[in-house]
Short mmCIF file of C-alpha atoms and ligand atoms in Angstrom, two decimals:
data_model
loop_
_atom_site.label_atom_id
_atom_site.label_comp_id
_atom_site.label_asym_id
_atom_site.label_seq_id
_atom_site.Cartn_x
_atom_site.Cartn_y
_atom_site.Cartn_z
CA MET A 1 41.65 47.33 -121.34
CA LEU A 2 42.15 44.33 -119.07
CA SER A 3 42.57 41.00 -120.86
CA TYR A 4 43.94 38.84 -118.03
CA ARG A 5 41.46 36.24 -116.68
CA HIS A 6 42.51 34.36 -113.59
CA GLY A 7 40.32 31.39 -114.60
CA PHE A 8 43.19 30.25 -116.88
CA HIS A 9 45.51 29.97 -113.88
CA ALA A 10 43.27 29.12 -110.91
CA GLY A 11 44.72 26.60 -108.49
CA ASN A 12 48.20 26.63 -110.04
CA HIS A 13 51.40 26.55 -107.95
CA ALA A 14 51.34 30.35 -107.63
CA ASP A 15 47.83 30.29 -106.17
CA VAL A 16 48.92 27.56 -103.76
CA LEU A 17 51.83 29.65 -102.44
CA LYS A 18 49.74 32.85 -102.26
CA HIS A 19 46.70 31.25 -100.64
CA LEU A 20 48.77 29.33 -98.11
CA VAL A 21 50.55 32.52 -97.02
CA LEU A 22 47.19 34.34 -97.00
CA LEU A 23 45.60 31.73 -94.71
CA GLY A 24 48.71 31.81 -92.49
CA LEU A 25 48.36 35.58 -92.09
CA LEU A 26 44.62 35.37 -91.40
CA GLU A 27 45.27 32.74 -88.76
CA LYS A 28 47.59 35.21 -87.00
CA LEU A 29 44.94 37.95 -87.17
CA ARG A 30 42.31 35.55 -85.78
CA GLY A 31 44.65 34.77 -82.89
CA LYS A 32 43.20 37.76 -81.01
CA ASP A 33 39.53 38.66 -80.46
CA LYS A 34 40.16 42.22 -81.66
CA PRO A 35 38.52 42.90 -85.05
CA PHE A 36 40.56 43.18 -88.23
CA THR A 37 40.16 44.57 -91.76
CA CYS A 38 41.36 42.72 -94.83
CA ILE A 39 41.73 44.43 -98.22
CA ASP A 40 41.93 42.21 -101.32
CA SER A 41 43.06 44.72 -103.96
CA HIS A 42 43.05 42.47 -107.07
CA ALA A 43 40.27 40.02 -106.28
CA GLY A 44 39.56 38.08 -109.49
CA ALA A 45 36.31 36.13 -109.95
CA GLY A 46 36.00 34.54 -106.51
CA LEU A 47 35.18 30.93 -107.46
CA TYR A 48 36.68 29.01 -110.39
CA ASP A 49 35.37 25.97 -112.24
CA LEU A 50 38.42 23.83 -113.05
CA PHE A 51 36.37 21.83 -115.59
CA ASN A 52 35.59 24.87 -117.80
CA ALA A 53 37.40 25.84 -121.02
CA HIS A 54 39.60 28.51 -119.41
CA ALA A 55 41.00 26.18 -116.74
CA GLN A 56 41.30 23.27 -119.18
CA THR A 57 43.42 25.28 -121.66
CA ASN A 58 46.70 24.66 -119.86
CA ARG A 59 45.39 22.68 -116.84
CA GLU A 60 47.67 24.71 -114.58
CA HIS A 61 45.92 23.37 -111.48
CA GLU A 62 47.64 20.05 -112.15
CA SER A 63 50.93 21.54 -110.94
CA GLY A 64 49.34 23.02 -107.82
CA ILE A 65 46.13 22.21 -106.02
CA VAL A 66 45.61 18.77 -107.65
CA PRO A 67 48.68 17.05 -106.16
CA LEU A 68 48.15 18.84 -102.84
CA CYS A 69 44.49 17.80 -102.58
CA SER A 70 45.41 14.24 -103.53
CA SER A 71 47.66 14.04 -100.46
CA GLN A 72 46.95 13.90 -96.74
CA PRO A 73 48.89 16.87 -95.30
CA VAL A 74 50.18 16.71 -91.74
CA ASP A 75 51.01 20.38 -91.23
CA PRO A 76 47.91 22.06 -89.67
CA LEU A 77 47.95 25.10 -92.01
CA LEU A 78 48.30 22.94 -95.13
CA ARG A 79 45.50 20.73 -93.80
CA HIS A 80 43.28 23.75 -93.20
CA TYR A 81 43.91 25.01 -96.77
CA VAL A 82 43.06 21.61 -98.26
CA GLU A 83 39.90 21.43 -96.10
CA ARG A 84 38.81 24.88 -97.32
CA VAL A 85 39.22 23.75 -100.95
CA ARG A 86 37.45 20.43 -100.30
CA ALA A 87 34.56 22.32 -98.68
CA CYS A 88 33.84 23.90 -102.11
CA ASN A 89 33.55 20.41 -103.60
CA PRO A 90 30.86 18.56 -101.68
CA ASP A 91 30.79 15.55 -104.04
CA SER A 92 34.53 15.02 -103.33
CA ARG A 93 35.72 15.56 -106.95
CA LEU A 94 38.05 18.56 -107.20
CA ARG A 95 36.08 20.81 -109.55
CA PHE A 96 35.74 24.21 -107.85
CA TYR A 97 38.63 26.29 -106.56
CA PRO A 98 38.11 29.26 -104.19
CA GLY A 99 40.05 32.43 -105.00
CA SER A 100 41.41 34.87 -102.44
CA PRO A 101 38.15 36.79 -101.69
CA LEU A 102 36.28 33.57 -100.86
CA LEU A 103 39.16 32.22 -98.79
CA ILE A 104 39.23 35.47 -96.80
CA GLN A 105 35.44 35.64 -96.42
CA GLY A 106 35.49 32.15 -94.91
CA GLU A 107 37.94 33.28 -92.20
CA LEU A 108 36.03 36.42 -91.15
CA ARG A 109 34.34 36.58 -87.77
CA ALA A 110 31.27 38.77 -87.08
CA GLN A 111 33.52 41.69 -86.04
CA ASP A 112 35.87 41.60 -89.07
CA ARG A 113 35.64 43.47 -92.39
CA LEU A 114 36.68 42.72 -95.98
CA HIS A 115 37.15 45.23 -98.81
CA VAL A 116 37.36 43.62 -102.25
CA LEU A 117 38.56 45.56 -105.33
CA GLU A 118 38.33 44.45 -108.96
CA LEU A 119 38.32 46.30 -112.31
CA HIS A 120 37.37 43.64 -114.88
CA PRO A 121 33.58 43.86 -115.58
CA ALA A 122 33.10 40.08 -116.05
CA GLU A 123 35.03 39.25 -112.88
CA GLN A 124 32.96 41.82 -110.97
CA ILE A 125 29.73 39.97 -111.88
CA SER A 126 31.17 36.59 -110.80
CA LEU A 127 32.47 38.16 -107.59
CA GLN A 128 29.09 39.61 -106.68
CA GLU A 129 27.56 36.17 -107.16
CA SER A 130 30.18 34.22 -105.26
CA LEU A 131 30.43 36.60 -102.29
CA GLY A 132 26.64 36.92 -101.96
CA GLN A 133 25.02 39.33 -99.50
CA ASP A 134 27.41 39.75 -96.58
CA ARG A 135 27.34 42.89 -94.44
CA ARG A 136 31.00 42.31 -93.49
CA VAL A 137 32.12 42.56 -97.13
CA SER A 138 32.30 45.68 -99.36
CA LEU A 139 32.88 45.29 -103.08
CA HIS A 140 34.63 48.21 -104.85
CA LEU A 141 34.59 48.37 -108.63
CA ARG A 142 37.66 50.59 -108.85
CA ASP A 143 41.37 50.65 -109.59
CA ALA A 144 43.37 48.70 -107.01
CA PHE A 145 46.28 51.11 -106.63
CA GLU A 146 44.07 54.17 -106.25
CA GLY A 147 41.60 52.27 -104.03
CA LEU A 148 44.27 50.87 -101.70
CA LEU A 149 45.40 54.37 -100.80
CA ALA A 150 41.85 55.76 -100.60
CA LEU A 151 40.69 52.99 -98.22
CA THR A 152 43.63 53.21 -95.82
CA PRO A 153 44.04 53.44 -92.93
CA PRO A 154 40.91 51.32 -92.59
CA GLU A 155 38.63 50.92 -89.61
CA PRO A 156 39.36 48.67 -87.76
CA ARG A 157 43.06 49.52 -88.22
CA ARG A 158 44.40 46.10 -87.35
CA GLY A 159 44.62 44.02 -90.48
CA MET A 160 46.19 43.21 -93.82
CA ALA A 161 46.11 43.84 -97.55
CA LEU A 162 46.67 41.19 -100.21
CA ILE A 163 48.10 42.81 -103.36
CA ASP A 164 47.96 40.40 -106.27
CA PRO A 165 48.32 42.24 -109.61
CA SER A 166 48.18 40.41 -112.93
CA TYR A 167 51.30 42.33 -114.14
CA GLU A 168 49.84 42.29 -117.68
CA ASP A 169 50.96 45.93 -117.84
CA LYS A 170 54.70 46.19 -117.11
CA LYS A 171 54.01 49.49 -115.36
CA ASP A 172 52.36 47.42 -112.61
CA TYR A 173 55.86 46.81 -111.14
CA GLN A 174 56.48 50.54 -110.70
CA ARG A 175 52.93 51.09 -109.47
CA VAL A 176 53.33 48.30 -106.90
CA HIS A 177 56.56 49.83 -105.64
CA ALA A 178 55.16 53.37 -105.35
CA THR A 179 51.87 52.19 -103.81
CA LEU A 180 53.48 49.90 -101.22
CA VAL A 181 55.77 52.67 -99.98
CA LYS A 182 52.86 55.13 -99.64
CA LEU A 183 50.56 52.49 -98.17
CA GLN A 184 53.03 51.54 -95.48
CA ARG A 185 53.32 55.21 -94.43
CA ARG A 186 49.54 55.68 -94.36
CA TRP A 187 48.90 52.38 -92.56
CA PRO A 188 52.01 51.61 -90.45
CA VAL A 189 50.34 48.76 -88.52
CA GLY A 190 48.94 47.05 -91.62
CA ILE A 191 50.40 43.75 -92.80
CA LEU A 192 51.02 44.05 -96.54
CA ALA A 193 51.33 40.87 -98.61
CA LEU A 194 52.47 41.23 -102.23
CA TRP A 195 52.57 38.45 -104.83
CA TYR A 196 54.99 38.51 -107.82
CA PRO A 197 55.82 36.03 -110.63
CA LEU A 198 59.20 34.41 -111.36
CA LEU A 199 59.57 34.41 -115.15
CA ALA A 200 62.23 33.80 -117.82
CA ARG A 201 65.20 36.10 -117.29
CA GLU A 202 64.43 38.80 -119.87
CA ARG A 203 60.77 39.02 -118.75
CA ASP A 204 61.50 38.80 -115.02
CA HIS A 205 61.16 42.08 -113.12
CA SER A 206 60.98 40.50 -109.67
CA HIS A 207 64.66 41.26 -108.92
CA TRP A 208 64.17 44.92 -109.73
CA LEU A 209 61.01 45.07 -107.60
CA CYS A 210 62.49 43.28 -104.57
CA ALA A 211 65.72 45.32 -104.72
CA ALA A 212 63.77 48.58 -105.01
CA LEU A 213 61.58 47.63 -102.03
CA ALA A 214 64.58 46.48 -100.01
CA ARG A 215 66.08 49.98 -100.37
CA GLU A 216 62.95 51.49 -98.75
CA ASN A 217 63.77 49.93 -95.36
CA LEU A 218 60.22 48.75 -94.82
CA PRO A 219 59.65 47.00 -91.47
CA ASP A 220 60.05 43.21 -91.02
CA VAL A 221 59.92 42.12 -94.66
CA LEU A 222 59.80 38.38 -95.28
CA GLN A 223 60.37 36.98 -98.78
CA LEU A 224 58.89 33.57 -99.59
CA GLU A 225 59.41 31.90 -102.96
CA LEU A 226 58.18 28.63 -104.47
CA SER A 227 59.61 27.23 -107.68
CA VAL A 228 58.35 24.09 -109.42
CA GLY A 229 61.42 23.58 -111.63
CA PRO A 230 63.68 25.35 -114.11
CA GLN A 231 62.16 27.83 -116.57
CA ALA A 232 61.30 25.52 -119.49
CA GLU A 233 60.23 28.10 -122.09
CA GLU A 234 60.29 31.79 -122.81
CA PHE A 235 56.66 32.20 -121.72
CA GLY A 236 55.21 30.61 -118.64
CA MET A 237 56.14 30.91 -115.01
CA HIS A 238 58.38 28.53 -113.12
CA GLY A 239 57.58 29.95 -109.71
CA SER A 240 56.44 32.94 -107.74
CA GLY A 241 57.10 34.85 -104.58
CA MET A 242 55.44 36.77 -101.80
CA LEU A 243 56.77 39.71 -99.84
CA VAL A 244 55.19 40.25 -96.44
CA ILE A 245 55.72 43.63 -94.75
CA ASN A 246 55.16 43.84 -90.97
CA THR A 247 55.54 40.07 -90.79
CA PRO A 248 53.64 38.73 -87.77
CA TRP A 249 55.50 36.95 -85.00
CA GLN A 250 56.35 33.32 -85.86
CA LEU A 251 54.98 33.49 -89.42
CA ARG A 252 58.43 32.58 -90.68
CA GLU A 253 58.59 29.40 -88.57
CA GLN A 254 55.02 28.53 -89.58
CA MET A 255 55.75 28.94 -93.29
CA GLN A 256 59.01 27.00 -93.01
CA ALA A 257 57.00 24.00 -91.82
CA SER A 258 54.12 24.47 -94.29
CA LEU A 259 56.22 25.17 -97.41
CA GLY A 260 58.73 22.48 -96.41
CA GLU A 261 55.92 19.92 -96.48
CA LEU A 262 54.22 21.48 -99.53
CA VAL A 263 57.23 20.91 -101.82
CA LYS A 264 57.16 17.20 -100.92
CA HIS A 265 53.50 16.99 -102.04
CA LEU A 266 54.17 18.93 -105.25
CA GLY A 267 57.13 16.66 -106.01
CA GLY A 268 59.33 16.96 -109.11
CA GLU A 269 61.90 19.72 -108.82
CA SER A 270 59.85 21.88 -106.46
CA SER A 271 61.76 23.98 -103.99
CA CYS A 272 61.08 26.88 -101.66
CA SER A 273 63.07 29.60 -99.96
CA ILE A 274 62.29 31.93 -97.08
CA GLN A 275 64.45 34.87 -96.08
CA SER A 276 64.30 38.33 -94.62
CA LEU A 277 64.48 41.00 -97.29
CA SER A 278 67.20 43.52 -96.67
CA SER A 279 69.08 45.89 -98.97
CA ALA A 280 71.97 43.38 -98.93
CA ASN A 281 69.86 40.73 -100.80
C1 SAM B 1 45.97 37.49 -110.31
S1 SAM B 1 44.31 37.97 -110.49
C2 SAM B 1 43.66 37.90 -108.88
C3 SAM B 1 43.53 36.55 -108.26
C4 SAM B 1 42.99 36.58 -106.86
N1 SAM B 1 43.70 37.55 -106.03
C5 SAM B 1 43.11 35.21 -106.20
O1 SAM B 1 44.13 34.96 -105.54
O2 SAM B 1 42.18 34.42 -106.31
C6 SAM B 1 44.45 39.70 -110.73
C7 SAM B 1 43.10 40.41 -110.89
O3 SAM B 1 43.34 41.82 -110.82
C8 SAM B 1 42.47 42.47 -111.72
N2 SAM B 1 43.12 43.75 -112.01
C9 SAM B 1 44.17 44.01 -112.84
N3 SAM B 1 44.55 45.30 -112.76
C10 SAM B 1 43.72 45.87 -111.84
C11 SAM B 1 43.63 47.17 -111.28
N4 SAM B 1 44.46 48.15 -111.67
N5 SAM B 1 42.69 47.41 -110.35
C12 SAM B 1 41.83 46.41 -109.95
N6 SAM B 1 41.88 45.15 -110.44
C13 SAM B 1 42.81 44.89 -111.37
C14 SAM B 1 42.36 41.53 -112.90
O4 SAM B 1 41.14 41.78 -113.60
C15 SAM B 1 42.39 40.16 -112.21
O5 SAM B 1 41.09 39.70 -111.97
#
């Protein structure tokens, strides 16, 4: 039984990191006319109302998209991200926040394809509504880990998968590890982007996951982390990370510029790090 609802967290600092990296990767794929496939394995609801009760519970967007959208970014990727969020808010108040499936859909060209997977029945209904009728998009109401392997290698082969589990079940860490290794073998040209949380020490499994993946010698793995300060409490999340496998050329330089500017807009004790993942880390 799934209890996690992304509406409580939409637009927080973790979404900002994840969605910025996602748009950076899509920009690389759009750099050539050749078609691409994108798989969004844990899609969520699609569009979030930041004024509703879920989002207002902890107002997590105030540590993420709110300060960023209140600024005037210079970096082109940051600017593009902010423009995509503003486009969902025609009356200029920041009320609606687009999740990963909507961000991806907005970057597709006529020749590209998107597969969206989601298990939660309520999120599936919202997703159907927010994605609308789009012949480029296929919605799969199935388990992400099983579906990722069943759908790969996709046609067209060029492309990426965003893997964004809720980790409400601790077994998700093992499932992520096993699935990524198999996925990379089945789809060697695919770019795989995994999100993970940075939590209080006894609840944090990110070190185990990154070390286990580093031992697999996957190709060109880039690790990007954003922290918004020290862990203040046992629960809650002080930051998050992304691992990108088959990192496209110059993504690292791009993200250095974008994340470097992002931490200035987020302010406080925000910091970021970018490094290659190797078994020595
Ligand atoms: C972190 S949220 C996704 C947020 C979304 N990717 C975004 O960036 O806007 C994770 C989603 O995965 C769904 N989920 C959890 N376990 C799943 C599974 N095994 N298969 C498919 N979906 C799952 C949850 O219902 C939740 O909506």
